[in-house]
Amino acid sequence: MLRTAAETGGLADHFRRVRATSAELAGGLSPEDQVVQSMPDASPVKWHLAHTTWFFETFLLIPNLPGYRSFDPAFGYLFNSYYEAVGARHPRPRRGLVTRPGVAEVAAYRDHVDAAMLTLLERADAERLASLVTLGLAHEEQHQELILMDLLHLFSCNPVAPAYRPHRPALRGPAHEGRWIAVDGGIVAVGHDGEGGGEGFAFDNERPRHEVLLRPFRLFSRAVTNGEWRAFVEDGGYRNPALWLSDGWATVNAEGWEAPAYWRRGEDGGWREFTLLGEHPLDEDAPVCHVGFYEADAFARWAGKRLPTEAEWETAASGLSPTGNTLGSGLLRPAAAVEGGGLVQMFGDVWEWTASAYSGYPGFRPAAGAVGEYNGKFMANQYVLRGGCCATPDGHARATYRNFFYPHQRWMFSGVRLAEDA
């Protein structure tokens, strides 16, 4: 899709905003905060900042800006994530051992690449690169959410329970009790029309748009709350094998799960929750967060309901504004739903597990070249989540967006919405 000079100028502004947000998320962190890796699934903040920079250097600057000189050739090995076509890379579980380059040198790397990228975007032929630049910015927004996910896990391992940001109380209104919303069945179209099709940017795994047959169903109007999940815990939900898939039950026992990640018993025996704002009493009305697919499936079975398929979720979300409690709210945690008609919390607060395995849509073809490794190579053994969360950058989510994680993972901001057959 060709863009005018004004549009590419807008892309340069977009580039500046996204890059500034990443730096702001790291603001206030010590160098020690930014180098530690708390588990193999997480990465240090410094690595995220360098990797997103490596993406622009590798896929845009080196092939397209004459005379560009790499900041440090060793960074290609240190900060490649999983792009096999680009070359060898440092093992993911050992990213926390890369104490050098330091935080200051990574900041200098970002400045070097940012200046070159803005030069590239000022060129007369920059419009031919607009799609790839937009992909790089969407990729960086994903890593902004990952920075917060990984920091939360890192700080949860610290015995002094540090807060990433000061606590901000959420505005409260009349509680949304919840109700079942009926959705008609039939032949419906799901997926994205594709770039240039009138809907803006989308990742390749959201395409092609295609038709599916749905039976009539009902979706609960809000996400499952902490209070509802506490009832599941107190009813022995984590001790009842009849509720769990076989692999899920094995995981419960192997990991010793008794409650969602970051729930902790207080001195009075009540539940508390560790958040990016420190440890606080459990908000019973807020959406439950940091549960994996196995837990979501077990809870739905305990409640006598089920998880929605991703086609059901997308059909219900179509036409809704993709806005909510996302990163720009500054809350950095899920917030209780307030009374309102129809479906609420479909965007923001928590990613919602679906019953759908992550695979390609009919006719899916990954993009050519190394960027084709972005999504397609992971289409096995994972499940789809929808809707965005409290750490998702504003404007990043949409009804067709497909997030995906393994069923045992729960350090992301993931929750549950129930469905039932009509």
CSV table of C-alpha atoms in Angstrom, one decimal:
chain,number,residue,atom,x,y,z
A,1,MET,CA,0.0,0.0,0.0
A,2,LEU,CA,1.6,3.3,-1.1
A,3,ARG,CA,1.5,6.3,1.3
A,4,THR,CA,1.8,10.0,0.7
A,5,ALA,CA,4.6,12.1,2.1
A,6,ALA,CA,2.2,13.4,4.7
A,7,GLU,CA,1.4,9.8,5.7
A,8,THR,CA,5.1,8.8,6.0
A,9,GLY,CA,5.7,11.9,8.1
A,10,GLY,CA,2.9,10.6,10.3
A,11,LEU,CA,4.8,7.3,10.4
A,12,ALA,CA,7.9,9.1,11.7
A,13,ASP,CA,5.8,10.7,14.5
A,14,HIS,CA,4.4,7.2,15.3
A,15,PHE,CA,7.9,5.9,15.4
A,16,ARG,CA,9.0,8.6,17.8
A,17,ARG,CA,6.0,7.9,20.1
A,18,VAL,CA,6.4,4.2,20.3
A,19,ARG,CA,10.2,4.4,20.9
A,20,ALA,CA,9.6,7.0,23.6
A,21,THR,CA,7.1,4.8,25.4
A,22,SER,CA,9.6,2.0,25.7
A,23,ALA,CA,12.1,4.3,27.2
A,24,GLU,CA,9.5,5.7,29.6
A,25,LEU,CA,8.6,2.1,30.8
A,26,ALA,CA,12.3,1.7,31.7
A,27,GLY,CA,12.5,5.1,33.4
A,28,GLY,CA,13.1,4.8,37.1
A,29,LEU,CA,14.5,1.3,36.9
A,30,SER,CA,18.0,0.7,38.2
A,31,PRO,CA,20.6,-1.0,36.0
A,32,GLU,CA,20.2,-4.0,38.3
A,33,ASP,CA,16.4,-4.1,37.6
A,34,GLN,CA,17.1,-4.2,33.9
A,35,VAL,CA,19.6,-7.0,33.7
A,36,VAL,CA,18.1,-9.8,35.7
A,37,GLN,CA,16.2,-12.7,34.1
A,38,SER,CA,13.8,-14.3,36.6
A,39,MET,CA,12.9,-17.4,34.6
A,40,PRO,CA,13.6,-18.8,31.1
A,41,ASP,CA,10.2,-17.5,29.7
A,42,ALA,CA,11.0,-13.9,30.7
A,43,SER,CA,13.7,-11.6,29.5
A,44,PRO,CA,15.6,-8.7,31.1
A,45,VAL,CA,14.3,-5.2,30.4
A,46,LYS,CA,17.6,-4.3,28.8
A,47,TRP,CA,17.3,-7.2,26.4
A,48,HIS,CA,13.8,-6.0,25.3
A,49,LEU,CA,15.1,-2.5,24.6
A,50,ALA,CA,18.0,-3.9,22.6
A,51,HIS,CA,16.0,-6.5,20.7
A,52,THR,CA,13.4,-4.1,19.4
A,53,THR,CA,16.2,-1.9,18.3
A,54,TRP,CA,17.9,-4.8,16.6
A,55,PHE,CA,14.7,-5.4,14.6
A,56,PHE,CA,14.8,-2.0,13.0
A,57,GLU,CA,18.5,-2.2,12.4
A,58,THR,CA,18.4,-5.7,10.9
A,59,PHE,CA,15.3,-5.5,8.7
A,60,LEU,CA,15.2,-1.9,7.7
A,61,LEU,CA,18.5,0.0,8.1
A,62,ILE,CA,21.1,-2.5,6.9
A,63,PRO,CA,19.2,-3.4,3.7
A,64,ASN,CA,17.7,0.0,2.9
A,65,LEU,CA,19.9,2.9,4.2
A,66,PRO,CA,23.0,3.3,2.0
A,67,GLY,CA,26.1,3.9,4.2
A,68,TYR,CA,24.5,2.8,7.4
A,69,ARG,CA,27.1,1.4,9.8
A,70,SER,CA,26.0,-1.1,12.5
A,71,PHE,CA,26.4,0.1,16.0
A,72,ASP,CA,28.1,-3.2,17.1
A,73,PRO,CA,28.2,-6.3,14.9
A,74,ALA,CA,28.1,-8.5,18.0
A,75,PHE,CA,24.6,-7.2,18.8
A,76,GLY,CA,23.2,-9.4,16.0
A,77,TYR,CA,24.1,-12.5,18.0
A,78,LEU,CA,23.1,-11.1,21.4
A,79,PHE,CA,19.7,-9.6,20.5
A,80,ASN,CA,18.2,-11.9,17.9
A,81,SER,CA,15.2,-13.7,19.4
A,82,TYR,CA,14.2,-16.6,17.2
A,83,TYR,CA,14.8,-15.6,13.6
A,84,GLU,CA,16.7,-18.6,12.3
A,85,ALA,CA,17.0,-17.1,8.8
A,86,VAL,CA,19.0,-14.2,10.2
A,87,GLY,CA,21.6,-16.3,11.9
A,88,ALA,CA,22.8,-17.8,15.3
A,89,ARG,CA,21.6,-16.2,18.5
A,90,HIS,CA,22.4,-16.3,22.2
A,91,PRO,CA,20.2,-18.9,24.1
A,92,ARG,CA,17.0,-17.4,25.5
A,93,PRO,CA,17.4,-18.9,29.0
A,94,ARG,CA,20.8,-17.2,29.3
A,95,ARG,CA,19.9,-13.7,28.4
A,96,GLY,CA,20.3,-12.6,32.0
A,97,LEU,CA,24.0,-13.5,31.9
A,98,VAL,CA,24.7,-10.8,29.3
A,99,THR,CA,25.8,-8.1,31.8
A,100,ARG,CA,27.7,-6.3,29.0
A,101,PRO,CA,26.8,-4.3,27.0
A,102,GLY,CA,25.4,-2.3,29.9
A,103,VAL,CA,22.2,-0.3,30.2
A,104,ALA,CA,24.0,2.9,29.0
A,105,GLU,CA,25.4,1.3,25.9
A,106,VAL,CA,22.0,-0.1,25.0
A,107,ALA,CA,20.5,3.4,25.4
A,108,ALA,CA,23.2,4.6,23.0
A,109,TYR,CA,22.4,1.8,20.6
A,110,ARG,CA,18.7,3.0,20.6
A,111,ASP,CA,19.8,6.6,19.9
A,112,HIS,CA,22.0,5.5,17.1
A,113,VAL,CA,19.3,3.4,15.4
A,114,ASP,CA,16.5,6.0,16.0
A,115,ALA,CA,18.5,8.7,14.3
A,116,ALA,CA,19.2,6.5,11.3
A,117,MET,CA,15.5,5.4,11.1
A,118,LEU,CA,14.3,9.0,11.0
A,119,THR,CA,16.8,9.7,8.2
A,120,LEU,CA,15.4,6.6,6.4
A,121,LEU,CA,11.8,7.8,6.9
A,122,GLU,CA,12.7,11.2,5.4
A,123,ARG,CA,13.8,9.6,2.1
A,124,ALA,CA,11.6,10.2,-1.0
A,125,ASP,CA,11.1,6.4,-1.4
A,126,ALA,CA,10.2,5.7,2.3
A,127,GLU,CA,6.6,4.8,1.4
A,128,ARG,CA,7.8,1.4,0.1
A,129,LEU,CA,9.0,0.5,3.6
A,130,ALA,CA,5.8,1.7,5.4
A,131,SER,CA,4.4,-1.8,6.0
A,132,LEU,CA,7.6,-3.1,7.4
A,133,VAL,CA,8.1,-0.1,9.7
A,134,THR,CA,4.5,-0.5,10.9
A,135,LEU,CA,5.2,-4.2,11.7
A,136,GLY,CA,8.3,-3.2,13.6
A,137,LEU,CA,6.3,-0.7,15.7
A,138,ALA,CA,3.6,-3.3,16.4
A,139,HIS,CA,6.4,-5.7,17.4
A,140,GLU,CA,7.8,-3.1,19.8
A,141,GLU,CA,4.4,-2.5,21.4
A,142,GLN,CA,4.2,-6.2,22.1
A,143,HIS,CA,7.5,-6.0,23.8
A,144,GLN,CA,6.3,-3.1,25.9
A,145,GLU,CA,3.7,-5.4,27.4
A,146,LEU,CA,6.3,-8.1,27.8
A,147,ILE,CA,8.5,-5.6,29.7
A,148,LEU,CA,5.7,-5.2,32.3
A,149,MET,CA,4.9,-8.9,32.4
A,150,ASP,CA,8.6,-9.8,33.0
A,151,LEU,CA,9.1,-7.1,35.5
A,152,LEU,CA,6.1,-8.2,37.6
A,153,HIS,CA,7.6,-11.8,37.7
A,154,LEU,CA,11.0,-10.4,38.6
A,155,PHE,CA,9.7,-8.2,41.4
A,156,SER,CA,7.5,-11.1,42.7
A,157,CYS,CA,10.7,-13.0,43.3
A,158,ASN,CA,12.1,-10.2,45.5
A,159,PRO,CA,11.4,-10.8,49.3
A,160,VAL,CA,10.8,-7.1,49.9
A,161,ALA,CA,7.9,-7.0,47.3
A,162,PRO,CA,9.0,-3.8,45.5
A,163,ALA,CA,6.5,-1.7,43.5
A,164,TYR,CA,7.2,-0.7,39.9
A,165,ARG,CA,5.0,2.3,40.2
A,166,PRO,CA,3.1,4.0,43.1
A,167,HIS,CA,-0.4,2.7,43.7
A,168,ARG,CA,-3.2,4.6,42.0
A,169,PRO,CA,-6.8,3.9,43.2
A,170,ALA,CA,-9.2,2.9,40.4
A,171,LEU,CA,-12.4,4.9,40.0
A,172,ARG,CA,-15.3,2.9,41.2
A,173,GLY,CA,-18.9,3.0,40.1
A,174,PRO,CA,-21.9,0.8,40.5
A,175,ALA,CA,-20.8,-2.8,40.4
A,176,HIS,CA,-21.5,-4.7,37.2
A,177,GLU,CA,-23.3,-7.9,38.5
A,178,GLY,CA,-23.1,-9.5,35.1
A,179,ARG,CA,-25.6,-11.1,32.8
A,180,TRP,CA,-25.7,-13.5,29.9
A,181,ILE,CA,-25.7,-11.9,26.4
A,182,ALA,CA,-27.2,-13.9,23.6
A,183,VAL,CA,-25.4,-13.9,20.2
A,184,ASP,CA,-27.0,-15.3,17.1
A,185,GLY,CA,-25.4,-18.2,15.2
A,186,GLY,CA,-25.1,-18.6,11.5
A,187,ILE,CA,-22.4,-18.2,8.9
A,188,VAL,CA,-20.2,-15.4,10.1
A,189,ALA,CA,-17.0,-13.9,8.7
A,190,VAL,CA,-13.9,-13.7,11.0
A,191,GLY,CA,-10.4,-12.6,10.6
A,192,HIS,CA,-8.8,-9.4,9.1
A,193,ASP,CA,-9.4,-8.2,5.6
A,194,GLY,CA,-5.6,-7.5,5.2
A,195,GLU,CA,-3.6,-4.4,5.0
A,196,GLY,CA,-5.0,-2.1,2.4
A,197,GLY,CA,-8.4,-3.7,2.8
A,198,GLY,CA,-9.9,-0.8,4.8
A,199,GLU,CA,-9.1,-2.1,8.3
A,200,GLY,CA,-5.5,-0.9,8.8
A,201,PHE,CA,-2.6,-3.0,10.2
A,202,ALA,CA,-2.9,-6.6,11.2
A,203,PHE,CA,-0.4,-9.4,11.8
A,204,ASP,CA,-0.3,-12.2,9.3
A,205,ASN,CA,-1.9,-14.7,11.7
A,206,GLU,CA,-5.2,-12.6,11.6
A,207,ARG,CA,-5.6,-13.3,7.9
A,208,PRO,CA,-7.2,-14.3,5.7
A,209,ARG,CA,-10.8,-13.4,6.5
A,210,HIS,CA,-13.0,-16.4,6.1
A,211,GLU,CA,-16.4,-17.8,7.0
A,212,VAL,CA,-17.3,-20.1,9.9
A,213,LEU,CA,-20.5,-21.6,11.1
A,214,LEU,CA,-21.6,-20.8,14.6
A,215,ARG,CA,-24.4,-22.2,16.7
A,216,PRO,CA,-26.3,-19.6,18.8
A,217,PHE,CA,-24.5,-19.0,22.1
A,218,ARG,CA,-24.3,-16.8,25.1
A,219,LEU,CA,-21.4,-14.9,26.5
A,220,PHE,CA,-21.2,-13.5,30.0
A,221,SER,CA,-21.1,-9.7,30.0
A,222,ARG,CA,-17.9,-9.3,32.1
A,223,ALA,CA,-14.8,-11.2,33.0
A,224,VAL,CA,-14.7,-13.7,35.9
A,225,THR,CA,-13.8,-11.8,39.1
A,226,ASN,CA,-11.3,-12.5,41.9
A,227,GLY,CA,-14.3,-13.2,44.3
A,228,GLU,CA,-15.7,-15.8,42.0
A,229,TRP,CA,-12.3,-17.4,41.6
A,230,ARG,CA,-11.8,-17.4,45.4
A,231,ALA,CA,-15.0,-19.4,45.7
A,232,PHE,CA,-13.5,-21.9,43.2
A,233,VAL,CA,-10.3,-22.1,45.4
A,234,GLU,CA,-12.3,-22.5,48.6
A,235,ASP,CA,-14.4,-25.2,47.0
A,236,GLY,CA,-11.3,-27.3,46.4
A,237,GLY,CA,-11.0,-26.5,42.7
A,238,TYR,CA,-7.2,-27.0,42.8
A,239,ARG,CA,-7.7,-30.4,44.6
A,240,ASN,CA,-10.4,-32.0,42.4
A,241,PRO,CA,-8.9,-34.0,39.5
A,242,ALA,CA,-12.4,-34.4,37.9
A,243,LEU,CA,-12.2,-30.7,36.9
A,244,TRP,CA,-8.9,-30.8,35.1
A,245,LEU,CA,-7.5,-31.9,31.8
A,246,SER,CA,-5.0,-34.7,32.3
A,247,ASP,CA,-2.0,-32.4,31.4
A,248,GLY,CA,-3.5,-29.7,33.6
A,249,TRP,CA,-3.8,-31.9,36.6
A,250,ALA,CA,-0.2,-33.1,36.2
A,251,THR,CA,0.9,-29.4,36.1
A,252,VAL,CA,-1.1,-28.5,39.2
A,253,ASN,CA,0.7,-31.3,41.1
A,254,ALA,CA,4.1,-30.7,39.6
A,255,GLU,CA,4.0,-26.9,40.3
A,256,GLY,CA,2.0,-27.1,43.5
A,257,TRP,CA,-0.6,-24.6,42.3
A,258,GLU,CA,-3.2,-23.6,44.9
A,259,ALA,CA,-4.4,-20.3,43.4
A,260,PRO,CA,-3.6,-17.9,40.6
A,261,ALA,CA,0.0,-16.7,40.2
A,262,TYR,CA,0.8,-13.8,42.5
A,263,TRP,CA,-2.0,-14.6,45.1
A,264,ARG,CA,-0.5,-14.7,48.5
A,265,ARG,CA,-1.9,-15.5,52.0
A,266,GLY,CA,-1.8,-12.5,54.4
A,267,GLU,CA,-1.1,-12.7,58.1
A,268,ASP,CA,-4.8,-12.8,58.8
A,269,GLY,CA,-5.3,-15.8,56.4
A,270,GLY,CA,-7.0,-13.7,53.7
A,271,TRP,CA,-5.8,-13.4,50.1
A,272,ARG,CA,-3.5,-10.7,48.9
A,273,GLU,CA,-2.2,-10.1,45.4
A,274,PHE,CA,1.2,-9.0,44.2
A,275,THR,CA,0.9,-6.4,41.4
A,276,LEU,CA,3.1,-3.9,39.6
A,277,LEU,CA,2.0,-1.5,42.4
A,278,GLY,CA,3.2,-3.8,45.2
A,279,GLU,CA,1.2,-6.2,47.3
A,280,HIS,CA,-2.4,-5.3,48.2
A,281,PRO,CA,-5.5,-7.0,49.5
A,282,LEU,CA,-7.3,-8.9,46.8
A,283,ASP,CA,-9.9,-6.8,45.0
A,284,GLU,CA,-12.8,-9.2,44.9
A,285,ASP,CA,-14.6,-7.3,42.1
A,286,ALA,CA,-11.6,-7.0,39.8
A,287,PRO,CA,-11.1,-9.6,37.0
A,288,VAL,CA,-9.0,-12.6,38.1
A,289,CYS,CA,-5.6,-12.4,36.4
A,290,HIS,CA,-2.5,-14.6,35.8
A,291,VAL,CA,-4.3,-17.9,35.3
A,292,GLY,CA,-3.3,-20.3,32.6
A,293,PHE,CA,-5.5,-22.2,30.1
A,294,TYR,CA,-5.6,-25.3,32.3
A,295,GLU,CA,-7.0,-23.2,35.1
A,296,ALA,CA,-9.5,-21.3,32.9
A,297,ASP,CA,-10.8,-24.6,31.5
A,298,ALA,CA,-11.1,-26.2,35.0
A,299,PHE,CA,-12.9,-23.1,36.4
A,300,ALA,CA,-15.4,-23.2,33.5
A,301,ARG,CA,-16.1,-26.8,34.1
A,302,TRP,CA,-16.6,-26.1,37.8
A,303,ALA,CA,-19.0,-23.3,37.0
A,304,GLY,CA,-21.0,-25.6,34.6
A,305,LYS,CA,-20.0,-23.4,31.6
A,306,ARG,CA,-17.3,-23.4,29.0
A,307,LEU,CA,-14.7,-21.1,27.4
A,308,PRO,CA,-15.8,-19.3,24.2
A,309,THR,CA,-14.1,-20.3,20.9
A,310,GLU,CA,-12.1,-17.5,19.3
A,311,ALA,CA,-14.7,-17.2,16.5
A,312,GLU,CA,-17.4,-16.7,19.1
A,313,TRP,CA,-15.4,-14.1,20.9
A,314,GLU,CA,-14.6,-12.2,17.8
A,315,THR,CA,-18.2,-12.3,16.6
A,316,ALA,CA,-19.4,-10.9,19.9
A,317,ALA,CA,-16.7,-8.2,19.9
A,318,SER,CA,-17.2,-7.0,16.3
A,319,GLY,CA,-18.6,-3.5,16.3
A,320,LEU,CA,-17.4,-2.7,19.8
A,321,SER,CA,-14.9,0.1,20.3
A,322,PRO,CA,-11.5,-1.6,21.0
A,323,THR,CA,-10.8,0.6,24.0
A,324,GLY,CA,-10.7,0.0,27.7
A,325,ASN,CA,-8.3,-0.3,30.7
A,326,THR,CA,-5.1,-0.5,28.7
A,327,LEU,CA,-1.6,0.9,29.3
A,328,GLY,CA,-2.6,4.6,28.9
A,329,SER,CA,-5.0,4.4,31.9
A,330,GLY,CA,-1.9,4.1,34.2
A,331,LEU,CA,-3.7,1.6,36.5
A,332,LEU,CA,-1.3,-1.2,35.5
A,333,ARG,CA,-3.8,-3.8,36.9
A,334,PRO,CA,-7.3,-5.1,36.0
A,335,ALA,CA,-10.1,-3.0,37.4
A,336,ALA,CA,-13.6,-3.9,38.4
A,337,ALA,CA,-16.3,-3.5,35.8
A,338,VAL,CA,-18.9,-0.8,36.3
A,339,GLU,CA,-22.5,-1.2,35.5
A,340,GLY,CA,-23.4,-0.8,31.8
A,341,GLY,CA,-25.4,-2.4,29.1
A,342,GLY,CA,-24.2,-5.2,26.9
A,343,LEU,CA,-20.6,-6.7,27.0
A,344,VAL,CA,-18.0,-4.9,29.0
A,345,GLN,CA,-14.3,-5.4,29.5
A,346,MET,CA,-13.9,-7.0,26.1
A,347,PHE,CA,-10.8,-4.9,25.5
A,348,GLY,CA,-8.3,-4.2,28.2
A,349,ASP,CA,-8.1,-5.5,31.8
A,350,VAL,CA,-7.2,-9.1,31.0
A,351,TRP,CA,-6.5,-11.2,27.9
A,352,GLU,CA,-9.3,-13.8,27.8
A,353,TRP,CA,-8.6,-17.4,27.1
A,354,THR,CA,-10.5,-19.1,24.4
A,355,ALA,CA,-11.1,-22.8,23.7
A,356,SER,CA,-9.4,-22.5,20.3
A,357,ALA,CA,-6.0,-24.0,19.6
A,358,TYR,CA,-3.6,-21.6,17.9
A,359,SER,CA,-3.3,-22.6,14.2
A,360,GLY,CA,-3.4,-21.0,10.8
A,361,TYR,CA,-6.7,-19.9,9.3
A,362,PRO,CA,-7.8,-21.6,6.0
A,363,GLY,CA,-5.5,-20.2,3.3
A,364,PHE,CA,-2.9,-18.8,5.7
A,365,ARG,CA,0.5,-18.2,4.3
A,366,PRO,CA,3.4,-16.7,6.3
A,367,ALA,CA,5.1,-13.7,4.9
A,368,ALA,CA,8.2,-14.2,2.7
A,369,GLY,CA,11.6,-14.0,4.3
A,370,ALA,CA,12.7,-13.9,7.9
A,371,VAL,CA,9.7,-11.8,9.0
A,372,GLY,CA,7.6,-14.8,8.1
A,373,GLU,CA,9.0,-16.5,11.2
A,374,TYR,CA,7.1,-14.0,13.3
A,375,ASN,CA,3.9,-16.0,14.0
A,376,GLY,CA,3.5,-19.1,11.8
A,377,LYS,CA,6.3,-21.2,13.3
A,378,PHE,CA,4.5,-21.1,16.7
A,379,MET,CA,1.3,-22.7,15.5
A,380,ALA,CA,1.5,-25.8,17.6
A,381,ASN,CA,0.4,-26.7,21.2
A,382,GLN,CA,-0.7,-23.2,22.2
A,383,TYR,CA,-4.1,-21.6,22.8
A,384,VAL,CA,-5.6,-18.3,21.6
A,385,LEU,CA,-6.4,-15.3,23.9
A,386,ARG,CA,-8.3,-12.3,22.9
A,387,GLY,CA,-8.9,-8.7,23.9
A,388,GLY,CA,-5.8,-7.1,25.3
A,389,CYS,CA,-5.0,-6.3,28.9
A,390,CYS,CA,-4.1,-3.5,31.3
A,391,ALA,CA,-0.5,-3.6,30.0
A,392,THR,CA,-1.4,-3.5,26.3
A,393,PRO,CA,-0.5,-0.2,24.6
A,394,ASP,CA,-3.4,1.9,23.7
A,395,GLY,CA,-4.7,1.3,20.2
A,396,HIS,CA,-2.8,-2.0,19.9
A,397,ALA,CA,-5.8,-4.3,20.3
A,398,ARG,CA,-8.6,-5.0,17.9
A,399,ALA,CA,-11.4,-7.6,17.5
A,400,THR,CA,-9.3,-9.8,15.1
A,401,TYR,CA,-6.1,-9.8,17.2
A,402,ARG,CA,-4.9,-13.3,18.2
A,403,ASN,CA,-2.5,-13.6,21.1
A,404,PHE,CA,-1.3,-17.1,22.0
A,405,PHE,CA,0.5,-18.8,24.9
A,406,TYR,CA,1.1,-22.4,26.1
A,407,PRO,CA,-1.6,-23.7,28.4
A,408,HIS,CA,0.6,-23.9,31.5
A,409,GLN,CA,1.8,-20.3,31.2
A,410,ARG,CA,0.3,-17.7,33.5
A,411,TRP,CA,2.7,-14.8,34.0
A,412,MET,CA,0.9,-12.8,31.4
A,413,PHE,CA,-2.2,-10.7,32.3
A,414,SER,CA,-4.6,-13.4,31.4
A,415,GLY,CA,-8.2,-14.0,32.6
A,416,VAL,CA,-11.4,-15.7,31.8
A,417,ARG,CA,-14.9,-15.0,30.3
A,418,LEU,CA,-17.5,-17.7,30.3
A,419,ALA,CA,-19.7,-18.9,27.5
A,420,GLU,CA,-22.6,-21.4,27.2
A,421,ASP,CA,-24.6,-22.9,24.4
A,422,ALA,CA,-27.9,-21.1,23.8
